[in-house]
């Protein structure tokens, strides 16, 4: 059912809007996790709930215009961010390692073989 909804864009009576950057500054917040722990899903849920855009550690510039910044630091996929010491709060996403590791290796396989990301 979820795949069909995404494919057809039929969300029933729900209205799905694109997330926007807020018109006012927001105190920065990190959404931190190990790769394969569901960071992308958490990122999308935060956007859906708040209606505000998030961004990741590659696009982070210390600006206060996104509701959260996704990061995988200190894993090799993460980046230590300039201005990180000024970020006063974080959401830490934890997932059972026996589930996170296969998901992470699946992601690596998709990237290596230029397949659509899960």
XYZ file of N, CA and C in Angstrom:
354
model
N 0.797 -1.213 0.000
C 0.000 0.000 0.000
C 0.839 1.277 0.000
N 1.928 1.324 0.796
C 2.755 2.531 0.842
C 3.440 2.788 -0.487
N 3.932 1.724 -1.119
C 4.599 1.883 -2.408
C 3.636 2.435 -3.450
N 2.374 1.935 -3.410
C 1.372 2.403 -4.364
C 1.054 3.873 -4.124
N 0.945 4.275 -2.848
C 0.683 5.677 -2.533
C 1.782 6.574 -3.079
N 3.032 6.175 -2.857
C 4.158 6.987 -3.327
C 4.194 7.031 -4.846
N 3.900 5.900 -5.469
C 3.939 5.810 -6.930
C 2.852 6.652 -7.581
N 1.635 6.602 -7.036
C 0.503 7.296 -7.640
C 0.269 8.683 -7.070
N 0.967 9.008 -5.984
C 0.778 10.281 -5.274
C -0.655 10.401 -4.743
N -1.313 9.252 -4.504
C -2.656 9.230 -3.941
C -2.538 9.096 -2.431
N -2.696 10.206 -1.734
C -2.569 10.213 -0.285
C -3.933 10.290 0.396
N -4.977 9.892 -0.322
C -6.313 9.927 0.256
C -6.718 11.353 0.556
N -7.190 11.601 1.776
C -7.637 12.934 2.162
C -6.513 13.788 2.738
N -5.305 13.235 2.796
C -4.168 13.977 3.345
C -3.604 14.934 2.303
N -3.163 16.074 2.759
C -2.487 17.032 1.900
C -0.996 16.955 2.205
N -0.200 16.676 1.190
C 1.243 16.592 1.362
C 1.867 17.789 0.660
N 2.529 18.638 1.451
C 3.149 19.847 0.904
C 4.664 19.726 0.961
N 5.329 20.439 0.090
C 6.786 20.491 0.139
C 7.216 21.295 1.352
N 8.280 20.829 2.007
C 8.817 21.561 3.158
C 9.468 22.851 2.684
N 9.407 23.879 3.533
C 9.985 25.183 3.201
C 10.964 25.597 4.295
N 11.865 26.525 3.958
C 12.726 27.107 4.976
C 11.898 28.113 5.766
N 12.110 28.188 7.079
C 11.329 29.125 7.893
C 11.680 30.573 7.568
N 10.748 31.443 7.840
C 10.965 32.874 7.589
C 11.769 33.531 8.704
N 12.001 32.805 9.790
C 12.726 33.348 10.933
C 13.829 32.367 11.332
N 14.861 32.831 12.018
C 15.936 31.924 12.448
C 15.427 30.866 13.432
N 16.004 29.682 13.344
C 15.682 28.579 14.253
C 16.974 28.157 14.942
N 16.881 27.884 16.250
C 18.050 27.388 16.962
C 18.455 26.049 16.345
N 19.723 25.889 15.941
C 20.127 24.668 15.244
C 20.002 23.414 16.102
N 19.762 22.300 15.430
C 19.634 21.000 16.070
C 20.214 19.951 15.121
N 21.008 19.025 15.654
C 21.514 17.919 14.840
C 20.605 16.709 14.993
N 20.449 15.961 13.921
C 19.816 14.651 13.944
C 20.947 13.674 13.625
N 21.477 13.035 14.662
C 22.697 12.233 14.534
C 22.390 10.742 14.582
N 23.057 9.984 13.702
C 22.873 8.529 13.693
C 24.009 7.856 12.935
N 24.134 6.554 13.139
C 25.055 5.745 12.357
C 24.383 5.474 11.010
N 25.136 5.456 9.904
C 24.527 5.150 8.611
C 23.772 3.816 8.660
N 22.568 3.801 8.093
C 21.747 2.594 8.099
C 20.772 2.546 9.252
N 20.754 3.600 10.064
C 19.886 3.614 11.237
C 18.531 4.258 10.998
N 18.282 4.714 9.803
C 16.997 5.342 9.514
C 17.044 6.854 9.544
N 18.215 7.436 9.332
C 18.355 8.890 9.380
C 17.521 9.570 8.299
N 17.531 9.023 7.101
C 16.769 9.629 6.003
C 15.277 9.606 6.326
N 14.790 8.477 6.852
C 13.383 8.387 7.214
C 13.056 9.404 8.320
N 13.927 9.517 9.313
C 13.714 10.482 10.393
C 13.687 11.897 9.833
N 14.619 12.169 8.920
C 14.711 13.470 8.258
C 13.395 13.803 7.555
N 12.864 12.848 6.797
C 11.615 13.070 6.072
C 10.428 13.217 7.014
N 10.413 12.455 8.104
C 9.333 12.586 9.090
C 9.353 13.961 9.750
N 10.548 14.456 10.074
C 10.665 15.788 10.685
C 10.122 16.848 9.728
N 10.461 16.734 8.442
C 9.938 17.681 7.454
C 8.417 17.581 7.354
N 7.897 16.341 7.335
C 6.450 16.154 7.206
C 5.705 16.715 8.411
N 6.255 16.525 9.600
C 5.584 16.977 10.818
C 5.657 18.484 10.972
N 6.820 19.061 10.680
C 7.005 20.499 10.908
C 6.656 21.357 9.698
N 6.759 20.777 8.487
C 6.578 21.559 7.272
C 7.803 22.388 6.933
N 8.892 22.202 7.720
C 10.123 22.972 7.516
C 11.226 22.076 6.963
N 12.074 22.661 6.128
C 13.162 21.900 5.521
C 14.245 21.554 6.528
N 14.844 20.400 6.275
C 16.034 19.971 6.999
C 17.188 20.007 6.006
N 18.392 19.806 6.481
C 19.510 19.616 5.558
C 20.515 18.687 6.199
N 21.565 18.371 5.455
C 22.527 17.390 5.959
C 23.873 18.047 6.236
N 24.806 17.247 6.749
C 26.105 17.787 7.148
C 26.955 18.245 5.975
N 26.549 17.931 4.769
C 27.289 18.413 3.599
C 26.865 19.849 3.276
N 25.586 20.160 3.485
C 25.076 21.493 3.154
C 25.036 22.441 4.348
N 25.386 21.954 5.537
C 25.349 22.789 6.746
C 26.376 23.901 6.654
N 25.934 25.113 6.912
C 26.834 26.270 6.886
C 26.718 27.077 8.173
N 26.200 26.455 9.233
C 26.052 27.166 10.493
C 24.886 28.128 10.494
N 24.111 28.104 9.434
C 22.974 29.013 9.341
C 21.785 28.429 10.092
N 20.913 29.293 10.523
C 19.756 28.859 11.297
C 18.502 28.905 10.437
N 18.554 28.200 9.297
C 17.405 28.235 8.414
C 16.845 26.846 8.100
N 17.180 25.862 8.900
C 16.614 24.528 8.736
C 16.258 23.991 10.117
N 15.223 23.198 10.177
C 14.751 22.725 11.466
C 15.727 21.740 12.112
N 16.444 20.964 11.328
C 17.499 20.089 11.845
C 18.517 19.791 10.756
N 19.686 19.363 11.182
C 20.754 18.982 10.257
C 21.119 17.527 10.521
N 20.961 16.689 9.500
C 21.296 15.274 9.615
C 22.811 15.108 9.548
N 23.364 14.284 10.449
C 24.798 14.009 10.419
C 25.087 12.570 10.820
N 26.141 12.025 10.229
C 26.622 10.689 10.588
C 27.984 10.774 11.285
N 28.437 11.976 11.604
C 29.718 12.125 12.284
C 29.676 11.383 13.618
N 30.693 10.634 14.002
C 32.058 10.565 13.507
C 32.339 9.424 12.528
N 31.301 8.788 11.935
C 31.590 7.755 10.932
C 32.245 8.411 9.726
N 32.842 7.608 8.850
C 33.565 8.186 7.711
C 32.631 8.899 6.733
N 31.320 8.603 6.788
C 30.361 9.294 5.930
C 29.978 10.657 6.496
N 30.305 10.904 7.754
C 29.949 12.162 8.403
C 31.055 13.191 8.290
N 30.713 14.408 8.603
C 31.668 15.519 8.543
C 31.601 16.306 9.847
N 32.764 16.647 10.399
C 32.801 17.557 11.542
C 32.499 18.948 10.995
N 31.497 19.555 11.504
C 30.983 20.779 10.914
C 31.530 22.025 11.573
N 31.853 22.996 10.755
C 32.204 24.305 11.298
C 31.000 24.837 12.049
N 31.208 25.346 13.211
C 30.122 25.876 14.014
C 29.398 24.830 14.836
N 29.898 23.583 14.825
C 29.224 22.509 15.569
C 29.134 22.803 17.067
N 30.109 23.533 17.580
C 30.118 23.818 19.019
C 29.003 24.770 19.432
N 28.371 25.419 18.469
C 27.278 26.337 18.795
C 25.902 25.670 18.707
N 25.870 24.395 18.338
C 24.590 23.688 18.225
C 24.241 23.098 19.591
N 23.199 23.623 20.242
C 22.921 23.269 21.633
C 22.115 21.993 21.854
N 21.603 21.387 20.788
C 20.750 20.219 21.001
C 20.862 19.242 19.838
N 20.417 18.001 20.107
C 20.499 16.967 19.076
C 19.416 15.921 19.294
N 19.019 15.314 18.201
C 18.178 14.121 18.217
C 19.121 12.986 17.869
N 19.205 11.974 18.709
C 20.092 10.843 18.449
C 19.215 9.656 18.055
N 19.417 9.168 16.833
C 18.638 8.049 16.312
C 19.432 6.769 16.556
N 18.854 5.865 17.335
C 19.506 4.593 17.647
C 18.734 3.455 16.994
N 19.459 2.509 16.436
C 18.831 1.329 15.837
C 19.643 0.114 16.217
N 18.972 -0.985 16.445
C 19.637 -2.243 16.759
C 20.697 -2.508 15.680
N 21.978 -2.663 16.075
C 23.052 -2.861 15.095
C 22.823 -4.035 14.141
N 22.168 -5.084 14.595
C 21.900 -6.221 13.711
C 20.959 -5.847 12.568
N 20.220 -4.768 12.726
C 19.359 -4.271 11.649
C 20.031 -3.136 10.878
N 20.786 -2.297 11.573
C 21.415 -1.145 10.934
C 22.524 -1.557 9.965
N 23.343 -2.526 10.346
C 24.479 -2.905 9.497
C 24.054 -3.467 8.141
N 23.087 -4.396 8.067
C 22.653 -4.850 6.734
C 22.081 -3.705 5.892
N 21.348 -2.795 6.531
C 20.800 -1.653 5.810
C 21.920 -0.779 5.252
N 22.949 -0.566 6.053
C 24.088 0.240 5.619
C 24.828 -0.419 4.458
N 25.055 -1.730 4.536
C 25.748 -2.416 3.441
C 24.887 -2.489 2.186
N 23.578 -2.551 2.345
C 22.682 -2.477 1.202
C 22.829 -1.122 0.514
N 22.899 -0.060 1.309
C 23.108 1.289 0.784
C 24.434 1.366 0.009
N 25.517 0.819 0.592
C 26.815 0.830 -0.089
C 26.747 0.077 -1.413
N 26.061 -1.066 -1.425
C 25.904 -1.855 -2.653
C 25.155 -1.040 -3.714
N 24.085 -0.358 -3.299
C 23.320 0.462 -4.239
C 24.188 1.577 -4.816
N 24.985 2.225 -3.979
C 25.841 3.314 -4.462
C 26.906 2.779 -5.413
N 27.524 1.671 -5.039
C 28.594 1.087 -5.862
C 28.081 0.644 -7.219
N 26.829 0.180 -7.282
C 26.263 -0.326 -8.532
C 25.302 0.654 -9.185
N 25.330 1.890 -8.725
C 24.520 2.982 -9.275
C 23.049 2.586 -9.380
N 22.543 1.993 -8.292
C 21.139 1.608 -8.224
C 20.358 2.672 -7.466
N 19.056 2.681 -7.647
C 18.217 3.636 -6.931
C 18.321 3.366 -5.438
N 18.493 4.439 -4.670
C 18.656 4.305 -3.220
C 17.351 3.885 -2.575
N 17.484 3.064 -1.521
C 16.294 2.581 -0.796
C 15.726 3.623 0.136
